[in-house]
PDB file of C-alpha atoms in Angstrom:
ATOM      1  CA  MET A   1      20.860   4.574   8.049  1.00  0.00           C
ATOM      2  CA  LEU A   2      18.735   4.266  11.170  1.00  0.00           C
ATOM      3  CA  SER A   3      14.991   4.716  10.915  1.00  0.00           C
ATOM      4  CA  LEU A   4      12.679   6.508  13.325  1.00  0.00           C
ATOM      5  CA  ASP A   5      10.044   3.841  12.573  1.00  0.00           C
ATOM      6  CA  ASN A   6       6.875   4.894  14.402  1.00  0.00           C
ATOM      7  CA  VAL A   7       8.007   7.520  16.886  1.00  0.00           C
ATOM      8  CA  PHE A   8       4.971   9.426  18.132  1.00  0.00           C
ATOM      9  CA  ASP A   9       6.001  10.482  21.616  1.00  0.00           C
ATOM     10  CA  GLU A  10       8.961  11.920  23.503  1.00  0.00           C
ATOM     11  CA  GLU A  11       9.880   8.640  25.207  1.00  0.00           C
ATOM     12  CA  SER A  12      10.230   6.832  21.867  1.00  0.00           C
ATOM     13  CA  PHE A  13      12.302   9.667  20.407  1.00  0.00           C
ATOM     14  CA  LEU A  14      14.636   9.702  23.418  1.00  0.00           C
ATOM     15  CA  ALA A  15      15.128   5.936  23.044  1.00  0.00           C
ATOM     16  CA  PHE A  16      15.998   6.467  19.340  1.00  0.00           C
ATOM     17  CA  ASN A  17      18.387   9.277  20.270  1.00  0.00           C
ATOM     18  CA  LYS A  18      20.144   6.979  22.766  1.00  0.00           C
ATOM     19  CA  ARG A  19      20.556   4.269  20.115  1.00  0.00           C
ATOM     20  CA  VAL A  20      22.163   6.837  17.794  1.00  0.00           C
ATOM     21  CA  GLN A  21      24.526   8.108  20.519  1.00  0.00           C
ATOM     22  CA  ASP A  22      25.470   4.532  21.433  1.00  0.00           C
ATOM     23  CA  ARG A  23      26.278   3.731  17.794  1.00  0.00           C
ATOM     24  CA  LEU A  24      28.355   6.892  17.466  1.00  0.00           C
ATOM     25  CA  LYS A  25      30.091   6.108  20.774  1.00  0.00           C
ATOM     26  CA  SER A  26      29.522   9.764  21.613  1.00  0.00           C
ATOM     27  CA  THR A  27      28.857  11.525  24.899  1.00  0.00           C
ATOM     28  CA  GLU A  28      28.004  14.810  23.138  1.00  0.00           C
ATOM     29  CA  ASN A  29      24.440  15.785  22.322  1.00  0.00           C
ATOM     30  CA  VAL A  30      23.272  14.985  18.794  1.00  0.00           C
ATOM     31  CA  ILE A  31      21.906  17.980  16.883  1.00  0.00           C
ATOM     32  CA  TRP A  32      18.792  17.127  14.860  1.00  0.00           C
ATOM     33  CA  CYS A  33      17.260  18.823  11.838  1.00  0.00           C
ATOM     34  CA  CYS A  34      13.667  17.894  10.955  1.00  0.00           C
ATOM     35  CA  GLU A  35      11.780  18.695   7.770  1.00  0.00           C
ATOM     36  CA  LEU A  36       8.133  18.160   6.880  1.00  0.00           C
ATOM     37  CA  LYS A  37       7.649  15.340   4.387  1.00  0.00           C
ATOM     38  CA  LEU A  38       4.570  15.156   2.188  1.00  0.00           C
ATOM     39  CA  ASP A  39       3.748  11.785   0.609  1.00  0.00           C
ATOM     40  CA  GLY A  40       1.161  11.149  -2.060  1.00  0.00           C
ATOM     41  CA  LEU A  41       0.384  14.791  -2.757  1.00  0.00           C
ATOM     42  CA  ALA A  42      -1.953  15.154  -5.737  1.00  0.00           C
ATOM     43  CA  VAL A  43      -3.332  18.204  -7.504  1.00  0.00           C
ATOM     44  CA  GLN A  44      -6.386  18.179  -9.769  1.00  0.00           C
ATOM     45  CA  HIS A  45      -7.293  21.063 -12.063  1.00  0.00           C
ATOM     46  CA  SER A  46     -10.854  21.280 -13.389  1.00  0.00           C
ATOM     47  CA  VAL A  47     -12.134  23.700 -16.014  1.00  0.00           C
TER      48      VAL A  47
END
């Protein structure tokens, strides 16, 4: 699985997209699905 690493701008994402297309040996556009990921979420309940 390829990792996005630290992609924070369009140029970095386009470079990642090109690496994926090159690996797939595809000339078609890749369709992406993105989901929000929450890490370290904590909930505290006080009475």
